[in-house]
mmCIF file of C-alpha atoms in Angstrom:
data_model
loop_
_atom_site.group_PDB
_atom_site.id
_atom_site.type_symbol
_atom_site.label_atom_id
_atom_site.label_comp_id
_atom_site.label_asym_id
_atom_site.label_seq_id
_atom_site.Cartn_x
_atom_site.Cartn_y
_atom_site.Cartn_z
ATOM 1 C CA UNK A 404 100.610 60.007 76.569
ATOM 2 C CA UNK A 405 98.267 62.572 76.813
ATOM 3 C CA UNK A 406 99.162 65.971 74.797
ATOM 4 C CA UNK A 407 99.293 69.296 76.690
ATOM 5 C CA UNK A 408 96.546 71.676 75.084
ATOM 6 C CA UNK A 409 97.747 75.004 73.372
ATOM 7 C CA UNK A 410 97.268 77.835 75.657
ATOM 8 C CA UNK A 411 96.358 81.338 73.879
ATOM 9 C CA UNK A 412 97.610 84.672 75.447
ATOM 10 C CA UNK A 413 95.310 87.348 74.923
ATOM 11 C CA UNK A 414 96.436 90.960 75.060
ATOM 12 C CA UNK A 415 96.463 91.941 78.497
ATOM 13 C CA UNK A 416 96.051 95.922 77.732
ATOM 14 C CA UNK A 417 92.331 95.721 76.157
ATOM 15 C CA UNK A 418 91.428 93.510 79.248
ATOM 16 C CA UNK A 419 92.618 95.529 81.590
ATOM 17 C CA UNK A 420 90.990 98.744 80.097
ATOM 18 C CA UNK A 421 87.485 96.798 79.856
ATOM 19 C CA UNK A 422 87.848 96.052 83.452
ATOM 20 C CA UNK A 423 88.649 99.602 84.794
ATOM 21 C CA UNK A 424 85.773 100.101 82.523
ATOM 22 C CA UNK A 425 83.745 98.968 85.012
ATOM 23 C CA UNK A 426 84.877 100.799 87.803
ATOM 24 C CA UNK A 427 82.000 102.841 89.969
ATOM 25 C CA UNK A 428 80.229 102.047 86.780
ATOM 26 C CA UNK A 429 76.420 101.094 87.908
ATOM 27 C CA UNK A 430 76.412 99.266 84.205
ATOM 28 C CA UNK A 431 75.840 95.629 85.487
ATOM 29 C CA UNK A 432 76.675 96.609 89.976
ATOM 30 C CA UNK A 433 75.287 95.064 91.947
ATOM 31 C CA UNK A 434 76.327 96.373 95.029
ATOM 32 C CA UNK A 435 77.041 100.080 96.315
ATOM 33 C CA UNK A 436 78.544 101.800 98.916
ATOM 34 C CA UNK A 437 78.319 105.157 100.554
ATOM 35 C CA UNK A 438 81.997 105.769 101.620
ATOM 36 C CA UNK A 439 83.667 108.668 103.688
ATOM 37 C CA UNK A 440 82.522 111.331 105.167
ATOM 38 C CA UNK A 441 80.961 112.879 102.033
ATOM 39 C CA UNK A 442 78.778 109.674 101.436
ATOM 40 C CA UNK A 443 79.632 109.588 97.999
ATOM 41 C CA UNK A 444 77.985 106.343 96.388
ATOM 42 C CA UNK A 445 80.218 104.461 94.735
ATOM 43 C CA UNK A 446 78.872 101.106 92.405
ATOM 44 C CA UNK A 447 80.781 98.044 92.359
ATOM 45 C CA UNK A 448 80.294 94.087 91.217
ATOM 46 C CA UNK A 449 79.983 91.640 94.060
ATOM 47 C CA UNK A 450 80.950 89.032 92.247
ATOM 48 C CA UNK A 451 84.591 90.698 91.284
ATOM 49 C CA UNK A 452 85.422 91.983 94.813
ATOM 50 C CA UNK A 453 84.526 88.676 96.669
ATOM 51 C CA UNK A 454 87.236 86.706 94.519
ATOM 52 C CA UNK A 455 89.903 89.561 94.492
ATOM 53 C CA UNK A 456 89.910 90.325 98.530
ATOM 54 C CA UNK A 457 89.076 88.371 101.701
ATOM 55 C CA UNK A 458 87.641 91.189 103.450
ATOM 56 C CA UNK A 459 85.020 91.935 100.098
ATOM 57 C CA UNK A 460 84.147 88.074 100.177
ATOM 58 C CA UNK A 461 83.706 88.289 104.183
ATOM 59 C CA UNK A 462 81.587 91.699 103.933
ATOM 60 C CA UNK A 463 79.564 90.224 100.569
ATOM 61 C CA UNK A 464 79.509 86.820 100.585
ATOM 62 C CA UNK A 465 76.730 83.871 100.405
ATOM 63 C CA UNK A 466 76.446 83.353 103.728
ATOM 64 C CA UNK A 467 74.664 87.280 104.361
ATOM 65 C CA UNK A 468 72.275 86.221 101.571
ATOM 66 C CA UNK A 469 69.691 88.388 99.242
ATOM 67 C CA UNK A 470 69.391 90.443 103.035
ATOM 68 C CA UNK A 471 72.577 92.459 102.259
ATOM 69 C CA UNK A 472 72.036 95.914 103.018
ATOM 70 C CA UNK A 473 72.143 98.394 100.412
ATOM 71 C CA UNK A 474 74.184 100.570 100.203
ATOM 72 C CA UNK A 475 76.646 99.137 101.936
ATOM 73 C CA UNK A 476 77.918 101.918 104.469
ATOM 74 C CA UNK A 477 82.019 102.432 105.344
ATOM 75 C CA UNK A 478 81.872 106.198 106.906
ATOM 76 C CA UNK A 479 85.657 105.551 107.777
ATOM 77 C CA UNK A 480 87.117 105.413 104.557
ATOM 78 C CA UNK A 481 88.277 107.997 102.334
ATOM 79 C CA UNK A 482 85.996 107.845 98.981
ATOM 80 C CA UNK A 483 89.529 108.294 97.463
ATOM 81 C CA UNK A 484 91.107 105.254 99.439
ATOM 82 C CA UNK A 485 88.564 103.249 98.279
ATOM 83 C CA UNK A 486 88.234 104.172 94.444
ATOM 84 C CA UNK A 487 91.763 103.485 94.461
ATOM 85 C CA UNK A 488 91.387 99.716 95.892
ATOM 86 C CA UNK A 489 88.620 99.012 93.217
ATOM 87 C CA UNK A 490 91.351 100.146 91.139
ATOM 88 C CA UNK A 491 93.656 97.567 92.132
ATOM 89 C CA UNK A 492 91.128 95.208 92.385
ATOM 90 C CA UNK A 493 89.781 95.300 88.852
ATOM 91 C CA UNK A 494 92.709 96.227 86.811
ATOM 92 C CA UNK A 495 95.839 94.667 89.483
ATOM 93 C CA UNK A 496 97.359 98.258 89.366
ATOM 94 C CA UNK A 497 97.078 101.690 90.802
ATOM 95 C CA UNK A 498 98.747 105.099 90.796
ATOM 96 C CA UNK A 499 98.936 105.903 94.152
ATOM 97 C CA UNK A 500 98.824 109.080 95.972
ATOM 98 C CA UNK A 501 99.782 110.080 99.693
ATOM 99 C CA UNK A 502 95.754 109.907 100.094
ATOM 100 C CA UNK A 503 94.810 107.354 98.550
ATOM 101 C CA UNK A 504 97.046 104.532 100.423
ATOM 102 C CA UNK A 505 95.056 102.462 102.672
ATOM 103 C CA UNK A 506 95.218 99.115 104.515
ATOM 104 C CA UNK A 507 91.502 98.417 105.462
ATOM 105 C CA UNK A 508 90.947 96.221 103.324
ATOM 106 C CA UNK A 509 94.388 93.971 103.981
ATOM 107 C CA UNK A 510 95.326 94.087 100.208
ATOM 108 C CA UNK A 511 98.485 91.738 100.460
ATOM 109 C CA UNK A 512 100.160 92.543 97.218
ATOM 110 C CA UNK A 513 99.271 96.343 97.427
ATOM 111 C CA UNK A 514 101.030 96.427 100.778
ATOM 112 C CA UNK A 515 103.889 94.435 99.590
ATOM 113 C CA UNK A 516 104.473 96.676 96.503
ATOM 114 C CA UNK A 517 103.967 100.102 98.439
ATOM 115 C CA UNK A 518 106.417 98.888 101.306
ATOM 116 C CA UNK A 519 109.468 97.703 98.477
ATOM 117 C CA UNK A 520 108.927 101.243 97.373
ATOM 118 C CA UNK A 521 109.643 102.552 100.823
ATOM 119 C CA UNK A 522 112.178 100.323 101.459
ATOM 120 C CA UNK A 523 114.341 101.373 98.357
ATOM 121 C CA UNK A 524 113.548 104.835 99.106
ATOM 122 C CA UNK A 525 113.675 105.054 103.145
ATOM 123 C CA UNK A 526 115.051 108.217 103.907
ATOM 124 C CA UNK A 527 113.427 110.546 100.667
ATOM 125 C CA UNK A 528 109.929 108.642 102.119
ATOM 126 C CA UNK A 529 110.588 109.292 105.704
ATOM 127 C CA UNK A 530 111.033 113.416 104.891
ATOM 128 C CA UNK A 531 107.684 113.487 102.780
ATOM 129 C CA UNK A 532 104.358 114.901 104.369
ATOM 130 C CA UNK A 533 103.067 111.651 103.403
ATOM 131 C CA UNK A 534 105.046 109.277 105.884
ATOM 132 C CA UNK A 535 103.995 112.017 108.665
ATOM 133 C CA UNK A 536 100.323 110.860 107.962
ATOM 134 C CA UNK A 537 100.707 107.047 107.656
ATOM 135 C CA UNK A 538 98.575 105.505 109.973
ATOM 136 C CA UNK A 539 99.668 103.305 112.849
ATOM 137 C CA UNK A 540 98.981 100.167 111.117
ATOM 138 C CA UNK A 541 100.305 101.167 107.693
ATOM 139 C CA UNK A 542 103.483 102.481 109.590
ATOM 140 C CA UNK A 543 103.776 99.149 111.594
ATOM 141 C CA UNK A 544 104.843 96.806 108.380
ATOM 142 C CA UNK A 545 107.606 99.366 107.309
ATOM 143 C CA UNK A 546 108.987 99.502 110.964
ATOM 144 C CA UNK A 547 109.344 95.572 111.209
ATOM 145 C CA UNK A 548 110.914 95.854 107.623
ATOM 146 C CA UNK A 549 114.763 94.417 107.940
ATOM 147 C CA UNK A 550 114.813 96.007 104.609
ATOM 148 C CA UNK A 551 114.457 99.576 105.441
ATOM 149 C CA UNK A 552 118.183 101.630 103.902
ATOM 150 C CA UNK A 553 118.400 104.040 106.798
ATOM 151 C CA UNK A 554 119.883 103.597 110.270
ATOM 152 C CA UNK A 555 117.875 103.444 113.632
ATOM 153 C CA UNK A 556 118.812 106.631 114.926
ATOM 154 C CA UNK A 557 116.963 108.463 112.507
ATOM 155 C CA UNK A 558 114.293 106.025 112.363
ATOM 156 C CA UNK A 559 113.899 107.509 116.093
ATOM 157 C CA UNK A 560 114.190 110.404 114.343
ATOM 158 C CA UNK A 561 111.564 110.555 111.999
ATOM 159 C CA UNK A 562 108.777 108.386 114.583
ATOM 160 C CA UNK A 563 108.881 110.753 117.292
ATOM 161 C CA UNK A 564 108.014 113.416 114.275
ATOM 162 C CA UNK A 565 104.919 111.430 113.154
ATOM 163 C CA UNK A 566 104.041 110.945 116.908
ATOM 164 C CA UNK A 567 104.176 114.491 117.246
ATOM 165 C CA UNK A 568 102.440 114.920 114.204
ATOM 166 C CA UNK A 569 99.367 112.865 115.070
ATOM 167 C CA UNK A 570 99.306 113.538 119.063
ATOM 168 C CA UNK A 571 98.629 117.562 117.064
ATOM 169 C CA UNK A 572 95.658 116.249 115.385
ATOM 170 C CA UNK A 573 94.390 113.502 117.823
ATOM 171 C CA UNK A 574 95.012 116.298 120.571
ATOM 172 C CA UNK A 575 96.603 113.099 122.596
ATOM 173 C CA UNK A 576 99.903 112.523 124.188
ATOM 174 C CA UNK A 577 102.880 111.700 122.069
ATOM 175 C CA UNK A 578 103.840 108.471 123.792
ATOM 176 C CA UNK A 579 100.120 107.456 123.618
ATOM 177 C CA UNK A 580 99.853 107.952 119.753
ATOM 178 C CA UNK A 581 103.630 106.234 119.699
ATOM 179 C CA UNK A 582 102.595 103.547 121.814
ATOM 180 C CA UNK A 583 101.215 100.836 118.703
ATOM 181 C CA UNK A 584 104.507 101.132 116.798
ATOM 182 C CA UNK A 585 107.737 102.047 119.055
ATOM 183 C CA UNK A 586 108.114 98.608 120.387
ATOM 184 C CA UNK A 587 109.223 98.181 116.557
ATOM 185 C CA UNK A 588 112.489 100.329 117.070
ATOM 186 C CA UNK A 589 115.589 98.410 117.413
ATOM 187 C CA UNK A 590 116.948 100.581 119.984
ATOM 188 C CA UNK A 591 119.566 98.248 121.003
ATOM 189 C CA UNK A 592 121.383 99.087 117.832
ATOM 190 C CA UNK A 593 122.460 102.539 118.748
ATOM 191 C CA UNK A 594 125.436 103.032 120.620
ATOM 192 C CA UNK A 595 125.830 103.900 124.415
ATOM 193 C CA UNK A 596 126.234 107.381 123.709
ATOM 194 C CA UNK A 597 123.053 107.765 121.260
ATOM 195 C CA UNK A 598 120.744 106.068 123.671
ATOM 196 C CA UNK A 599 121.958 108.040 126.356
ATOM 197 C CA UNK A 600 120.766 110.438 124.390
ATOM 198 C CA UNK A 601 117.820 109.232 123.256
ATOM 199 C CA UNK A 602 116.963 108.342 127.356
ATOM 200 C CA UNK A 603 117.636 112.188 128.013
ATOM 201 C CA UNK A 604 115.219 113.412 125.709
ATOM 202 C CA UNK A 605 112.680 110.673 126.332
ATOM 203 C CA UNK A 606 112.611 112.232 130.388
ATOM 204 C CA UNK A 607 111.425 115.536 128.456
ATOM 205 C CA UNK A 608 109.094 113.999 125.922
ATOM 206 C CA UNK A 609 108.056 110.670 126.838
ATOM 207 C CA UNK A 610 107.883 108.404 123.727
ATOM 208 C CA UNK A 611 109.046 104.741 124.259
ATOM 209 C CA UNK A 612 108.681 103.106 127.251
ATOM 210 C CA UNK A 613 111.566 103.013 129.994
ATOM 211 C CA UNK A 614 111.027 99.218 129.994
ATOM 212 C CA UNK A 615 112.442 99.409 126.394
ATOM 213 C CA UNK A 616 115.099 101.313 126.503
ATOM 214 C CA UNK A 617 116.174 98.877 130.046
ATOM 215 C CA UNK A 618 116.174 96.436 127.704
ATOM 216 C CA UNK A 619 118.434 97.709 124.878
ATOM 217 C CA UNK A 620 120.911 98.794 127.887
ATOM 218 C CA UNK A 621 120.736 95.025 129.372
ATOM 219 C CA UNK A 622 121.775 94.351 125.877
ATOM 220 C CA UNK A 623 124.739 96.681 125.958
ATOM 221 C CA UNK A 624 125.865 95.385 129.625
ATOM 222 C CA UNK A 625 125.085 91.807 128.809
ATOM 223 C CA UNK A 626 127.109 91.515 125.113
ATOM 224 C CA UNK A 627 125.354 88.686 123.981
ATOM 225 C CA UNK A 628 123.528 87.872 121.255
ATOM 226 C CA UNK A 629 121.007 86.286 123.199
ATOM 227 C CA UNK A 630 120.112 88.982 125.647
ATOM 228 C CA UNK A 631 119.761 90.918 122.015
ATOM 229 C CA UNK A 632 117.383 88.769 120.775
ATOM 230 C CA UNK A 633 114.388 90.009 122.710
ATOM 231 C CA UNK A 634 115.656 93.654 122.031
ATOM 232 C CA UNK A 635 114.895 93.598 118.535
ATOM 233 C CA UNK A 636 117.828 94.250 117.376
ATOM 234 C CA UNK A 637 118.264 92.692 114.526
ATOM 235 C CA UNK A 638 120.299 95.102 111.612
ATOM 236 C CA UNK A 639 118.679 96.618 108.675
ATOM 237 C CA UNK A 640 119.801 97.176 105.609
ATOM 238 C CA UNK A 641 120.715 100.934 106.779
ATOM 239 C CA UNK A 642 122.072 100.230 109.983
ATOM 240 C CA UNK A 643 125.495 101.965 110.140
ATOM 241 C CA UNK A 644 127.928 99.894 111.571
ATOM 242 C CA UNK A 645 128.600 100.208 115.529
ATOM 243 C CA UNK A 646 131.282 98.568 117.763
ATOM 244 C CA UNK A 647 129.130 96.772 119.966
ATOM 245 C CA UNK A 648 127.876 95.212 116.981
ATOM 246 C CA UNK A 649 129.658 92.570 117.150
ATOM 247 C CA UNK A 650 128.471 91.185 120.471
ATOM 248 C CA UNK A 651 125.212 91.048 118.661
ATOM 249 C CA UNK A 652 125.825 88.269 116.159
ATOM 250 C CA UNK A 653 122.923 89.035 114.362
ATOM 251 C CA UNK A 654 123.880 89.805 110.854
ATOM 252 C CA UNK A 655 121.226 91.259 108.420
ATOM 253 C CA UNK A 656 119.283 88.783 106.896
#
């Protein structure tokens, strides 16, 4: 029988420190970037990135060869976004700020840890100046979340304010800047009255789609769970409870 060898744990504070060490440190790089607007040239290790993140081992691996342009260029991202994904990626943690959240780079376990903060914090998140900024495909995860503590009507709520918000910057339509994430809202969770509501003040500012709101009312006229199913409306953790609820037999999962 053969015996097991004796694993040794190293300390995993020194290792870490040596690591972040090494970030934007040009001591050993061997690949840079000019990122953002401001071009600011940031160093990094090829090797390190291309085994942490797929999109680093796409963008840097064998198959571009010694003809790898340098710098490497990525105008679209903030130089703070991306000093805080080296972060991750060399040390496995980061303190985040509003600005400094981004999901370029589809960092699994960064996204997983930022949403179960959001998730255990849903309404204080959805009042910050932060949420309002959250691009449409960071704000997509959090809106398919079953997880979310706060109820669908002032989920509503708080996406037609970050519609608003970027239709001000984008200098676009509301229901155009809504248009990637709505069809996330379980609208066939609110109750007659809300979404009569909700239909009334759509008519003034457009922001879901008449087809969607049809469907949560087929789901109210049809009370079945069936008809619900392709209403997504399935109950968070927030949902407050409803009467027609229990046509939906869909419990939270």
């Amino acid at each position: 029988m053969e015996i097991p060898g004796l694993v040794v744990h190293g300390e995993s504070a020194p290792f870490s420190t040596a690591l972040r060490s090494l970030i934007n440190n040009p001591l050993y790089s061997d690949v840079r970037f000019v990122v953002g607007q401001e071009r600011q040239e940031v160093f990094a290790h090829r090797c390190l990135l291309a085994c942490r993140c797929n999109f680093f081992q796409r963008l840097l691996g064998p198959e571009l060869g010694p003809g790898l342009p340098s710098p490497v260029v990525l105008s679209t991202v903030p130089a703070e976004a991306f000093l805080a994904v080296l972060e991750f990626l060399y040390t496995n943690s980061v303190k985040l700020h509003r600005h400094s959240v981004a999901v370029t780079f589809g960092l699994g376990p960064l996204q997983e840890r930022c949403i179960a903060f959001i998730e255990a914090h849903s309404q204080e998140a959805l009042r910050t100046r932060g949420f309002l900024e959250l691009s449409a495909p960071a704000l997509l995860p959090l809106l398919r979340s079953d997880k979310l503590c706060v109820d669908e009507a002032e989920l509503v709520l708080a996406a037609r304010s970050w519609a608003r918000v970027g239709a001000a910057v984008l200098e676009r339509p509301v229901a155009e800047v809504a248009a990637p994430v709505v069809q996330e809202l379980r609208l066939a969770l609110l109750a007659p009255a809300e979404l009569s509501a909700l239909e009334e003040q759509n008519r003034q500012e457009p922001l879901i789609p008449v087809e969607q709101i049809v469907e949560a009312w087929k789901c109210h006229a049809l009370r079945r769970g069936d008809a619900a199913r392709g209403a997504r409306c399935r109950r968070r953790r927030g949902t407050l409870p409803r009467e027609h609820h229990r046509f939906l037999d869909l419990p939270f999962k």
